[in-house]
């Protein structure tokens, strides 16, 4: 009888520990899914947050803004990394957006392009870029740069539902499915495809066009300067693509157009109620902002940050 009581006591103690573990906030894993644009900063935030909260657990994956939204709505993720505005249909789905940083989508081309120096000097206008990405017609580089070059521009776009593609298309008053070209999955894949094709053109988020550690353009990738004032040359006020720091300043002060500059978001289904999610979001919007610029993004102004914090009250 005594042995039976001991065994019963051990079982009860074990079940109690399991109950405590299952109901402890310390064991909660916050699942984050979505936009490649926010992924590098999202990873940085979770790493720094875990240094302060060793018991915190995160599962962070990039698969495009569309996947993040789908995962959150299906309950497969707590937070989506999101990189575009909601559509009218999506706005009806009890979605809450928390703006957390700002970046931009950039037109990218291969550093092996033999006309690279001329592209840097003249850039391309809004209308020329729209013709390239939306017309679906064969266009040669020379016709846009006033040079006798008949090599055709090879357009690459995103095959996945991507905030970057929607944001780039919004610059031309369109949507992702208006962009004509060879579909490539993900930001890294698109950058790689463009880099390998000397006549290729695509678009990438800042973190995939530039090495944020060095501030220099990533090997093989170059950025098409946008001739904003249409005078067929890149003037000093338009010439800010040489390094990530000067580009970020141009985004912050409005010299780079918006779109394709845009806010980046964390997204939840309804107002978050889980303390692990709430505490992480509060930290991202306060102490976590110190990591935004160093990670290659533009910090949001204080009043906009406060608006996001108010959503958590």
PDB file of C-alpha atoms in Angstrom:
ATOM      1  CA  UNK A   1       0.000   0.000   0.000  1.00  0.00           C
ATOM      2  CA  UNK A   2       2.844   2.374   0.861  1.00  0.00           C
ATOM      3  CA  UNK A   3       4.531   1.708  -2.511  1.00  0.00           C
ATOM      4  CA  UNK A   4       1.220   2.351  -4.271  1.00  0.00           C
ATOM      5  CA  UNK A   5       0.902   5.719  -2.526  1.00  0.00           C
ATOM      6  CA  UNK A   6       4.454   6.682  -3.504  1.00  0.00           C
ATOM      7  CA  UNK A   7       3.825   5.789  -7.165  1.00  0.00           C
ATOM      8  CA  UNK A   8       0.536   7.690  -7.118  1.00  0.00           C
ATOM      9  CA  UNK A   9       2.322  10.692  -5.634  1.00  0.00           C
ATOM     10  CA  UNK A  10       5.043  10.587  -8.276  1.00  0.00           C
ATOM     11  CA  UNK A  11       2.459  10.394 -11.055  1.00  0.00           C
ATOM     12  CA  UNK A  12       0.510  13.293  -9.582  1.00  0.00           C
ATOM     13  CA  UNK A  13       3.701  15.384  -9.269  1.00  0.00           C
ATOM     14  CA  UNK A  14       4.683  14.575 -12.856  1.00  0.00           C
ATOM     15  CA  UNK A  15       1.252  15.510 -14.180  1.00  0.00           C
ATOM     16  CA  UNK A  16       1.390  18.751 -12.194  1.00  0.00           C
ATOM     17  CA  UNK A  17       4.748  19.657 -13.730  1.00  0.00           C
ATOM     18  CA  UNK A  18       3.411  18.927 -17.199  1.00  0.00           C
ATOM     19  CA  UNK A  19       0.370  21.085 -16.543  1.00  0.00           C
ATOM     20  CA  UNK A  20       2.568  23.943 -15.328  1.00  0.00           C
ATOM     21  CA  UNK A  21       4.895  23.634 -18.337  1.00  0.00           C
ATOM     22  CA  UNK A  22       2.003  23.594 -20.779  1.00  0.00           C
ATOM     23  CA  UNK A  23       0.467  26.645 -19.210  1.00  0.00           C
ATOM     24  CA  UNK A  24       3.618  28.627 -18.584  1.00  0.00           C
ATOM     25  CA  UNK A  25       4.164  31.723 -20.695  1.00  0.00           C
ATOM     26  CA  UNK A  26       7.836  30.814 -20.768  1.00  0.00           C
ATOM     27  CA  UNK A  27       7.199  27.878 -23.104  1.00  0.00           C
ATOM     28  CA  UNK A  28       5.188  29.921 -25.628  1.00  0.00           C
ATOM     29  CA  UNK A  29       6.767  29.935 -29.085  1.00  0.00           C
ATOM     30  CA  UNK A  30       5.849  32.940 -31.234  1.00  0.00           C
ATOM     31  CA  UNK A  31       5.574  31.916 -34.877  1.00  0.00           C
ATOM     32  CA  UNK A  32       6.379  34.612 -37.453  1.00  0.00           C
ATOM     33  CA  UNK A  33       5.910  34.115 -41.197  1.00  0.00           C
ATOM     34  CA  UNK A  34       5.878  36.288 -44.288  1.00  0.00           C
ATOM     35  CA  UNK A  35       7.644  38.973 -46.274  1.00  0.00           C
ATOM     36  CA  UNK A  36      11.254  38.571 -47.346  1.00  0.00           C
ATOM     37  CA  UNK A  37      11.513  42.365 -47.019  1.00  0.00           C
ATOM     38  CA  UNK A  38      11.153  42.305 -43.234  1.00  0.00           C
ATOM     39  CA  UNK A  39      12.795  38.930 -42.629  1.00  0.00           C
ATOM     40  CA  UNK A  40      16.378  40.151 -41.899  1.00  0.00           C
ATOM     41  CA  UNK A  41      15.127  42.724 -39.390  1.00  0.00           C
ATOM     42  CA  UNK A  42      12.627  40.254 -37.950  1.00  0.00           C
ATOM     43  CA  UNK A  43      15.440  37.788 -37.261  1.00  0.00           C
ATOM     44  CA  UNK A  44      17.578  40.531 -35.715  1.00  0.00           C
ATOM     45  CA  UNK A  45      14.745  41.572 -33.425  1.00  0.00           C
ATOM     46  CA  UNK A  46      14.091  38.033 -32.204  1.00  0.00           C
ATOM     47  CA  UNK A  47      17.800  37.469 -31.539  1.00  0.00           C
ATOM     48  CA  UNK A  48      18.116  40.650 -29.490  1.00  0.00           C
ATOM     49  CA  UNK A  49      14.853  40.029 -27.645  1.00  0.00           C
ATOM     50  CA  UNK A  50      16.004  36.533 -26.604  1.00  0.00           C
ATOM     51  CA  UNK A  51      19.142  38.029 -25.075  1.00  0.00           C
ATOM     52  CA  UNK A  52      16.876  39.941 -22.688  1.00  0.00           C
ATOM     53  CA  UNK A  53      14.332  37.144 -22.329  1.00  0.00           C
ATOM     54  CA  UNK A  54      16.193  33.799 -22.525  1.00  0.00           C
ATOM     55  CA  UNK A  55      12.967  31.812 -22.163  1.00  0.00           C
ATOM     56  CA  UNK A  56      11.391  33.421 -25.242  1.00  0.00           C
ATOM     57  CA  UNK A  57      11.060  31.163 -28.278  1.00  0.00           C
ATOM     58  CA  UNK A  58      10.534  32.152 -31.900  1.00  0.00           C
ATOM     59  CA  UNK A  59      10.007  30.390 -35.205  1.00  0.00           C
ATOM     60  CA  UNK A  60      10.703  32.862 -38.027  1.00  0.00           C
ATOM     61  CA  UNK A  61      10.365  31.996 -41.721  1.00  0.00           C
ATOM     62  CA  UNK A  62      10.190  33.958 -44.976  1.00  0.00           C
ATOM     63  CA  UNK A  63       7.863  32.928 -47.768  1.00  0.00           C
ATOM     64  CA  UNK A  64       6.399  36.174 -49.067  1.00  0.00           C
ATOM     65  CA  UNK A  65       3.831  38.605 -47.690  1.00  0.00           C
ATOM     66  CA  UNK A  66       0.969  36.561 -49.116  1.00  0.00           C
ATOM     67  CA  UNK A  67       2.065  33.421 -47.280  1.00  0.00           C
ATOM     68  CA  UNK A  68       2.422  35.350 -44.027  1.00  0.00           C
ATOM     69  CA  UNK A  69      -1.114  36.688 -44.315  1.00  0.00           C
ATOM     70  CA  UNK A  70      -2.484  33.230 -45.156  1.00  0.00           C
ATOM     71  CA  UNK A  71      -0.635  31.669 -42.211  1.00  0.00           C
ATOM     72  CA  UNK A  72      -1.971  34.222 -39.727  1.00  0.00           C
ATOM     73  CA  UNK A  73      -5.557  33.943 -40.959  1.00  0.00           C
ATOM     74  CA  UNK A  74      -5.311  30.135 -40.751  1.00  0.00           C
ATOM     75  CA  UNK A  75      -3.886  30.253 -37.225  1.00  0.00           C
ATOM     76  CA  UNK A  76      -0.566  28.777 -38.362  1.00  0.00           C
ATOM     77  CA  UNK A  77       1.382  31.912 -37.338  1.00  0.00           C
ATOM     78  CA  UNK A  78       1.019  34.513 -34.598  1.00  0.00           C
ATOM     79  CA  UNK A  79       2.537  37.345 -36.624  1.00  0.00           C
ATOM     80  CA  UNK A  80       2.914  37.982 -40.334  1.00  0.00           C
ATOM     81  CA  UNK A  81       5.723  40.064 -41.757  1.00  0.00           C
ATOM     82  CA  UNK A  82       3.856  42.217 -44.271  1.00  0.00           C
ATOM     83  CA  UNK A  83       5.163  44.628 -46.886  1.00  0.00           C
ATOM     84  CA  UNK A  84       2.246  46.218 -48.700  1.00  0.00           C
ATOM     85  CA  UNK A  85      -1.091  47.888 -48.121  1.00  0.00           C
ATOM     86  CA  UNK A  86      -4.135  45.705 -47.512  1.00  0.00           C
ATOM     87  CA  UNK A  87      -6.615  45.253 -50.324  1.00  0.00           C
ATOM     88  CA  UNK A  88     -10.263  46.289 -49.710  1.00  0.00           C
ATOM     89  CA  UNK A  89     -11.189  42.602 -49.349  1.00  0.00           C
ATOM     90  CA  UNK A  90      -8.395  41.991 -46.831  1.00  0.00           C
ATOM     91  CA  UNK A  91      -9.481  45.012 -44.803  1.00  0.00           C
ATOM     92  CA  UNK A  92     -12.734  43.176 -44.021  1.00  0.00           C
ATOM     93  CA  UNK A  93     -10.929  40.215 -42.394  1.00  0.00           C
ATOM     94  CA  UNK A  94     -10.291  41.547 -38.869  1.00  0.00           C
ATOM     95  CA  UNK A  95      -6.621  42.226 -39.578  1.00  0.00           C
ATOM     96  CA  UNK A  96      -4.526  44.595 -37.474  1.00  0.00           C
ATOM     97  CA  UNK A  97      -1.393  46.157 -38.990  1.00  0.00           C
ATOM     98  CA  UNK A  98       1.490  47.426 -36.872  1.00  0.00           C
ATOM     99  CA  UNK A  99       3.930  49.588 -38.867  1.00  0.00           C
ATOM    100  CA  UNK A 100       7.432  48.822 -37.558  1.00  0.00           C
ATOM    101  CA  UNK A 101       9.938  50.231 -40.102  1.00  0.00           C
ATOM    102  CA  UNK A 102      10.258  51.545 -43.645  1.00  0.00           C
ATOM    103  CA  UNK A 103      12.218  50.455 -46.696  1.00  0.00           C
ATOM    104  CA  UNK A 104      11.878  50.498 -50.495  1.00  0.00           C
ATOM    105  CA  UNK A 105      11.773  48.313 -53.570  1.00  0.00           C
ATOM    106  CA  UNK A 106      14.523  49.069 -56.086  1.00  0.00           C
ATOM    107  CA  UNK A 107      14.830  48.346 -59.819  1.00  0.00           C
ATOM    108  CA  UNK A 108      17.867  46.074 -60.142  1.00  0.00           C
ATOM    109  CA  UNK A 109      20.008  44.981 -63.079  1.00  0.00           C
ATOM    110  CA  UNK A 110      23.094  42.862 -63.624  1.00  0.00           C
ATOM    111  CA  UNK A 111      26.454  44.385 -62.795  1.00  0.00           C
ATOM    112  CA  UNK A 112      27.714  42.588 -65.940  1.00  0.00           C
ATOM    113  CA  UNK A 113      25.559  44.770 -68.197  1.00  0.00           C
ATOM    114  CA  UNK A 114      27.950  46.380 -70.740  1.00  0.00           C
ATOM    115  CA  UNK A 115      25.922  49.628 -70.582  1.00  0.00           C
ATOM    116  CA  UNK A 116      26.172  49.925 -66.788  1.00  0.00           C
ATOM    117  CA  UNK A 117      28.068  53.241 -66.851  1.00  0.00           C
ATOM    118  CA  UNK A 118      25.436  54.818 -69.101  1.00  0.00           C
ATOM    119  CA  UNK A 119      22.611  53.431 -66.924  1.00  0.00           C
ATOM    120  CA  UNK A 120      24.252  55.067 -63.909  1.00  0.00           C
ATOM    121  CA  UNK A 121      24.613  58.359 -65.742  1.00  0.00           C
ATOM    122  CA  UNK A 122      21.192  58.569 -67.411  1.00  0.00           C
ATOM    123  CA  UNK A 123      18.991  56.312 -65.307  1.00  0.00           C
ATOM    124  CA  UNK A 124      15.504  55.384 -66.460  1.00  0.00           C
ATOM    125  CA  UNK A 125      12.326  57.421 -66.134  1.00  0.00           C
ATOM    126  CA  UNK A 126       9.051  56.304 -64.577  1.00  0.00           C
ATOM    127  CA  UNK A 127       7.502  55.842 -68.028  1.00  0.00           C
ATOM    128  CA  UNK A 128      10.471  53.857 -69.345  1.00  0.00           C
ATOM    129  CA  UNK A 129      10.349  51.553 -66.340  1.00  0.00           C
ATOM    130  CA  UNK A 130       6.607  51.069 -66.774  1.00  0.00           C
ATOM    131  CA  UNK A 131       7.180  50.147 -70.412  1.00  0.00           C
ATOM    132  CA  UNK A 132       9.791  47.571 -69.396  1.00  0.00           C
ATOM    133  CA  UNK A 133       7.775  45.864 -66.673  1.00  0.00           C
ATOM    134  CA  UNK A 134       4.205  46.211 -67.956  1.00  0.00           C
ATOM    135  CA  UNK A 135       4.231  46.108 -71.781  1.00  0.00           C
ATOM    136  CA  UNK A 136       5.388  42.524 -72.297  1.00  0.00           C
ATOM    137  CA  UNK A 137       7.065  43.670 -75.521  1.00  0.00           C
ATOM    138  CA  UNK A 138      10.649  43.093 -76.613  1.00  0.00           C
ATOM    139  CA  UNK A 139      12.607  46.234 -75.693  1.00  0.00           C
ATOM    140  CA  UNK A 140      16.310  46.683 -76.248  1.00  0.00           C
ATOM    141  CA  UNK A 141      18.574  48.527 -73.838  1.00  0.00           C
ATOM    142  CA  UNK A 142      19.929  50.815 -76.542  1.00  0.00           C
ATOM    143  CA  UNK A 143      16.531  52.294 -77.437  1.00  0.00           C
ATOM    144  CA  UNK A 144      16.067  53.528 -73.861  1.00  0.00           C
ATOM    145  CA  UNK A 145      19.599  54.832 -73.474  1.00  0.00           C
ATOM    146  CA  UNK A 146      20.007  56.374 -76.941  1.00  0.00           C
ATOM    147  CA  UNK A 147      22.741  53.920 -77.831  1.00  0.00           C
ATOM    148  CA  UNK A 148      23.122  51.518 -80.801  1.00  0.00           C
ATOM    149  CA  UNK A 149      22.668  48.419 -78.649  1.00  0.00           C
ATOM    150  CA  UNK A 150      20.098  45.843 -79.781  1.00  0.00           C
ATOM    151  CA  UNK A 151      20.329  43.457 -76.826  1.00  0.00           C
ATOM    152  CA  UNK A 152      16.873  42.764 -75.455  1.00  0.00           C
ATOM    153  CA  UNK A 153      15.946  43.520 -71.850  1.00  0.00           C
ATOM    154  CA  UNK A 154      15.095  40.290 -70.006  1.00  0.00           C
ATOM    155  CA  UNK A 155      12.541  40.987 -67.286  1.00  0.00           C
ATOM    156  CA  UNK A 156      12.391  38.962 -64.056  1.00  0.00           C
ATOM    157  CA  UNK A 157       9.608  39.199 -61.509  1.00  0.00           C
ATOM    158  CA  UNK A 158       8.387  37.335 -58.417  1.00  0.00           C
ATOM    159  CA  UNK A 159       6.488  34.060 -58.809  1.00  0.00           C
ATOM    160  CA  UNK A 160       5.253  34.111 -55.192  1.00  0.00           C
ATOM    161  CA  UNK A 161       2.633  36.494 -53.790  1.00  0.00           C
ATOM    162  CA  UNK A 162       5.012  39.280 -52.812  1.00  0.00           C
ATOM    163  CA  UNK A 163       4.628  42.662 -51.196  1.00  0.00           C
ATOM    164  CA  UNK A 164       7.712  43.801 -53.119  1.00  0.00           C
ATOM    165  CA  UNK A 165       6.045  42.974 -56.444  1.00  0.00           C
ATOM    166  CA  UNK A 166       2.789  44.679 -55.464  1.00  0.00           C
ATOM    167  CA  UNK A 167       4.666  47.742 -54.198  1.00  0.00           C
ATOM    168  CA  UNK A 168       6.795  47.971 -57.349  1.00  0.00           C
ATOM    169  CA  UNK A 169       3.684  47.602 -59.516  1.00  0.00           C
ATOM    170  CA  UNK A 170       1.913  50.283 -57.440  1.00  0.00           C
ATOM    171  CA  UNK A 171       4.551  52.762 -58.645  1.00  0.00           C
ATOM    172  CA  UNK A 172       2.899  52.335 -62.048  1.00  0.00           C
ATOM    173  CA  UNK A 173      -0.673  52.215 -60.666  1.00  0.00           C
ATOM    174  CA  UNK A 174      -0.844  48.460 -61.096  1.00  0.00           C
ATOM    175  CA  UNK A 175      -0.625  45.185 -59.195  1.00  0.00           C
ATOM    176  CA  UNK A 176       1.771  42.247 -59.194  1.00  0.00           C
ATOM    177  CA  UNK A 177      -0.045  40.379 -61.967  1.00  0.00           C
ATOM    178  CA  UNK A 178       0.503  43.359 -64.311  1.00  0.00           C
ATOM    179  CA  UNK A 179       4.270  42.745 -64.307  1.00  0.00           C
ATOM    180  CA  UNK A 180       5.397  40.743 -67.339  1.00  0.00           C
ATOM    181  CA  UNK A 181       8.476  38.569 -67.092  1.00  0.00           C
ATOM    182  CA  UNK A 182       9.984  35.311 -65.888  1.00  0.00           C
ATOM    183  CA  UNK A 183       8.719  34.466 -62.403  1.00  0.00           C
ATOM    184  CA  UNK A 184      11.330  33.685 -59.742  1.00  0.00           C
ATOM    185  CA  UNK A 185      10.572  32.602 -56.181  1.00  0.00           C
ATOM    186  CA  UNK A 186      11.684  34.896 -53.360  1.00  0.00           C
ATOM    187  CA  UNK A 187      13.863  37.961 -53.040  1.00  0.00           C
ATOM    188  CA  UNK A 188      17.178  36.042 -52.924  1.00  0.00           C
ATOM    189  CA  UNK A 189      16.219  34.004 -55.988  1.00  0.00           C
ATOM    190  CA  UNK A 190      15.234  37.089 -57.962  1.00  0.00           C
ATOM    191  CA  UNK A 191      18.491  38.861 -57.098  1.00  0.00           C
ATOM    192  CA  UNK A 192      20.463  35.789 -58.161  1.00  0.00           C
ATOM    193  CA  UNK A 193      18.607  35.475 -61.492  1.00  0.00           C
ATOM    194  CA  UNK A 194      19.223  39.122 -62.365  1.00  0.00           C
ATOM    195  CA  UNK A 195      22.893  38.947 -61.361  1.00  0.00           C
ATOM    196  CA  UNK A 196      23.472  35.973 -63.676  1.00  0.00           C
ATOM    197  CA  UNK A 197      21.816  37.539 -66.740  1.00  0.00           C
ATOM    198  CA  UNK A 198      23.860  40.436 -68.105  1.00  0.00           C
ATOM    199  CA  UNK A 199      20.775  41.857 -69.867  1.00  0.00           C
ATOM    200  CA  UNK A 200      18.369  41.092 -67.035  1.00  0.00           C
ATOM    201  CA  UNK A 201      16.310  43.516 -64.958  1.00  0.00           C
ATOM    202  CA  UNK A 202      14.219  42.886 -61.856  1.00  0.00           C
ATOM    203  CA  UNK A 203      13.446  44.501 -58.509  1.00  0.00           C
ATOM    204  CA  UNK A 204      14.569  43.832 -54.961  1.00  0.00           C
ATOM    205  CA  UNK A 205      14.177  45.028 -51.419  1.00  0.00           C
ATOM    206  CA  UNK A 206      17.127  46.953 -49.994  1.00  0.00           C
ATOM    207  CA  UNK A 207      18.445  44.072 -47.900  1.00  0.00           C
ATOM    208  CA  UNK A 208      18.853  41.932 -51.027  1.00  0.00           C
ATOM    209  CA  UNK A 209      20.368  44.612 -53.258  1.00  0.00           C
ATOM    210  CA  UNK A 210      22.875  45.831 -50.660  1.00  0.00           C
ATOM    211  CA  UNK A 211      25.116  44.107 -48.141  1.00  0.00           C
ATOM    212  CA  UNK A 212      24.031  45.943 -45.020  1.00  0.00           C
ATOM    213  CA  UNK A 213      27.234  44.970 -43.184  1.00  0.00           C
ATOM    214  CA  UNK A 214      29.419  46.830 -45.684  1.00  0.00           C
ATOM    215  CA  UNK A 215      26.798  49.196 -47.120  1.00  0.00           C
ATOM    216  CA  UNK A 216      27.903  48.216 -50.636  1.00  0.00           C
ATOM    217  CA  UNK A 217      25.848  46.648 -53.414  1.00  0.00           C
ATOM    218  CA  UNK A 218      25.816  42.885 -53.322  1.00  0.00           C
ATOM    219  CA  UNK A 219      28.143  41.128 -55.805  1.00  0.00           C
ATOM    220  CA  UNK A 220      26.594  40.871 -59.252  1.00  0.00           C
ATOM    221  CA  UNK A 221      23.704  43.243 -58.508  1.00  0.00           C
ATOM    222  CA  UNK A 222      23.380  46.878 -59.500  1.00  0.00           C
ATOM    223  CA  UNK A 223      20.572  49.410 -59.025  1.00  0.00           C
ATOM    224  CA  UNK A 224      18.886  51.404 -61.790  1.00  0.00           C
ATOM    225  CA  UNK A 225      18.763  55.090 -60.775  1.00  0.00           C
ATOM    226  CA  UNK A 226      15.309  56.602 -61.301  1.00  0.00           C
ATOM    227  CA  UNK A 227      15.322  59.785 -63.354  1.00  0.00           C
ATOM    228  CA  UNK A 228      12.569  61.437 -61.314  1.00  0.00           C
ATOM    229  CA  UNK A 229      12.568  64.798 -63.109  1.00  0.00           C
ATOM    230  CA  UNK A 230      12.702  63.204 -66.588  1.00  0.00           C
ATOM    231  CA  UNK A 231      15.637  65.279 -67.871  1.00  0.00           C
ATOM    232  CA  UNK A 232      17.503  62.147 -69.030  1.00  0.00           C
ATOM    233  CA  UNK A 233      20.351  62.477 -66.602  1.00  0.00           C
ATOM    234  CA  UNK A 234      20.827  61.619 -62.944  1.00  0.00           C
ATOM    235  CA  UNK A 235      21.236  64.943 -61.169  1.00  0.00           C
ATOM    236  CA  UNK A 236      23.073  65.284 -57.844  1.00  0.00           C
ATOM    237  CA  UNK A 237      19.812  65.177 -55.843  1.00  0.00           C
ATOM    238  CA  UNK A 238      18.901  61.906 -57.615  1.00  0.00           C
ATOM    239  CA  UNK A 239      22.322  60.321 -57.185  1.00  0.00           C
ATOM    240  CA  UNK A 240      22.094  58.374 -53.912  1.00  0.00           C
ATOM    241  CA  UNK A 241      22.405  54.716 -54.946  1.00  0.00           C
ATOM    242  CA  UNK A 242      26.117  54.186 -54.366  1.00  0.00           C
ATOM    243  CA  UNK A 243      25.693  52.829 -50.824  1.00  0.00           C
ATOM    244  CA  UNK A 244      22.919  51.788 -48.474  1.00  0.00           C
ATOM    245  CA  UNK A 245      23.365  54.716 -46.092  1.00  0.00           C
ATOM    246  CA  UNK A 246      22.825  57.391 -48.746  1.00  0.00           C
ATOM    247  CA  UNK A 247      19.828  55.473 -50.105  1.00  0.00           C
ATOM    248  CA  UNK A 248      18.228  55.232 -46.649  1.00  0.00           C
ATOM    249  CA  UNK A 249      18.640  59.000 -46.219  1.00  0.00           C
ATOM    250  CA  UNK A 250      16.941  59.575 -49.582  1.00  0.00           C
ATOM    251  CA  UNK A 251      14.022  57.378 -48.532  1.00  0.00           C
ATOM    252  CA  UNK A 252      13.711  59.180 -45.202  1.00  0.00           C
ATOM    253  CA  UNK A 253      13.669  62.667 -46.759  1.00  0.00           C
ATOM    254  CA  UNK A 254      11.406  61.746 -49.672  1.00  0.00           C
ATOM    255  CA  UNK A 255      13.874  61.999 -52.573  1.00  0.00           C
ATOM    256  CA  UNK A 256      13.177  58.376 -53.428  1.00  0.00           C
ATOM    257  CA  UNK A 257       9.523  58.098 -54.550  1.00  0.00           C
ATOM    258  CA  UNK A 258       6.829  56.426 -52.465  1.00  0.00           C
ATOM    259  CA  UNK A 259       5.807  53.937 -53.698  1.00  0.00           C
ATOM    260  CA  UNK A 260       8.135  52.123 -54.192  1.00  0.00           C
ATOM    261  CA  UNK A 261       9.270  53.299 -50.733  1.00  0.00           C
ATOM    262  CA  UNK A 262       6.799  51.847 -48.220  1.00  0.00           C
ATOM    263  CA  UNK A 263       6.086  50.985 -44.606  1.00  0.00           C
ATOM    264  CA  UNK A 264       6.712  47.457 -43.345  1.00  0.00           C
ATOM    265  CA  UNK A 265       4.371  45.786 -40.871  1.00  0.00           C
ATOM    266  CA  UNK A 266       3.752  43.047 -38.397  1.00  0.00           C
ATOM    267  CA  UNK A 267       0.205  41.801 -38.850  1.00  0.00           C
ATOM    268  CA  UNK A 268      -2.130  39.943 -36.507  1.00  0.00           C
ATOM    269  CA  UNK A 269      -5.568  38.404 -36.807  1.00  0.00           C
ATOM    270  CA  UNK A 270      -7.584  40.694 -34.596  1.00  0.00           C
ATOM    271  CA  UNK A 271      -6.110  42.598 -31.681  1.00  0.00           C
ATOM    272  CA  UNK A 272      -3.406  40.384 -30.126  1.00  0.00           C
ATOM    273  CA  UNK A 273      -4.341  38.836 -26.789  1.00  0.00           C
ATOM    274  CA  UNK A 274      -1.363  36.554 -26.132  1.00  0.00           C
ATOM    275  CA  UNK A 275       1.060  38.163 -23.687  1.00  0.00           C
ATOM    276  CA  UNK A 276       4.126  36.762 -25.497  1.00  0.00           C
ATOM    277  CA  UNK A 277       3.041  38.431 -28.742  1.00  0.00           C
ATOM    278  CA  UNK A 278       2.025  41.686 -27.044  1.00  0.00           C
ATOM    279  CA  UNK A 279       5.270  42.000 -25.094  1.00  0.00           C
ATOM    280  CA  UNK A 280       7.361  41.343 -28.194  1.00  0.00           C
ATOM    281  CA  UNK A 281       5.445  43.924 -30.248  1.00  0.00           C
ATOM    282  CA  UNK A 282       5.800  46.523 -27.491  1.00  0.00           C
ATOM    283  CA  UNK A 283       9.548  45.909 -27.378  1.00  0.00           C
ATOM    284  CA  UNK A 284       9.853  46.114 -31.207  1.00  0.00           C
ATOM    285  CA  UNK A 285       8.100  49.511 -31.134  1.00  0.00           C
ATOM    286  CA  UNK A 286      10.230  50.888 -28.291  1.00  0.00           C
ATOM    287  CA  UNK A 287      13.681  49.527 -27.424  1.00  0.00           C
ATOM    288  CA  UNK A 288      13.776  47.410 -30.585  1.00  0.00           C
ATOM    289  CA  UNK A 289      13.784  50.504 -32.781  1.00  0.00           C
ATOM    290  CA  UNK A 290      17.482  51.012 -32.020  1.00  0.00           C
ATOM    291  CA  UNK A 291      18.275  48.138 -34.420  1.00  0.00           C
ATOM    292  CA  UNK A 292      16.259  49.412 -37.414  1.00  0.00           C
ATOM    293  CA  UNK A 293      18.803  51.683 -39.101  1.00  0.00           C
ATOM    294  CA  UNK A 294      21.789  49.395 -38.507  1.00  0.00           C
ATOM    295  CA  UNK A 295      19.855  46.548 -40.146  1.00  0.00           C
ATOM    296  CA  UNK A 296      19.359  48.615 -43.311  1.00  0.00           C
ATOM    297  CA  UNK A 297      15.891  50.068 -42.764  1.00  0.00           C
ATOM    298  CA  UNK A 298      14.430  53.517 -42.123  1.00  0.00           C
ATOM    299  CA  UNK A 299      13.056  54.177 -38.614  1.00  0.00           C
ATOM    300  CA  UNK A 300       9.516  55.491 -38.339  1.00  0.00           C
ATOM    301  CA  UNK A 301       8.827  58.912 -36.767  1.00  0.00           C
ATOM    302  CA  UNK A 302       7.897  59.024 -33.086  1.00  0.00           C
ATOM    303  CA  UNK A 303       4.269  59.991 -33.674  1.00  0.00           C
ATOM    304  CA  UNK A 304       3.729  57.007 -35.977  1.00  0.00           C
ATOM    305  CA  UNK A 305       5.349  54.683 -33.459  1.00  0.00           C
ATOM    306  CA  UNK A 306       2.974  55.979 -30.775  1.00  0.00           C
ATOM    307  CA  UNK A 307      -0.002  55.297 -33.046  1.00  0.00           C
ATOM    308  CA  UNK A 308       1.097  51.663 -33.275  1.00  0.00           C
ATOM    309  CA  UNK A 309       1.549  51.359 -29.511  1.00  0.00           C
ATOM    310  CA  UNK A 310      -1.950  52.756 -29.005  1.00  0.00           C
ATOM    311  CA  UNK A 311      -3.311  49.774 -30.945  1.00  0.00           C
ATOM    312  CA  UNK A 312      -2.037  47.482 -28.169  1.00  0.00           C
ATOM    313  CA  UNK A 313      -3.900  49.268 -25.376  1.00  0.00           C
TER     314      UNK A 313
END
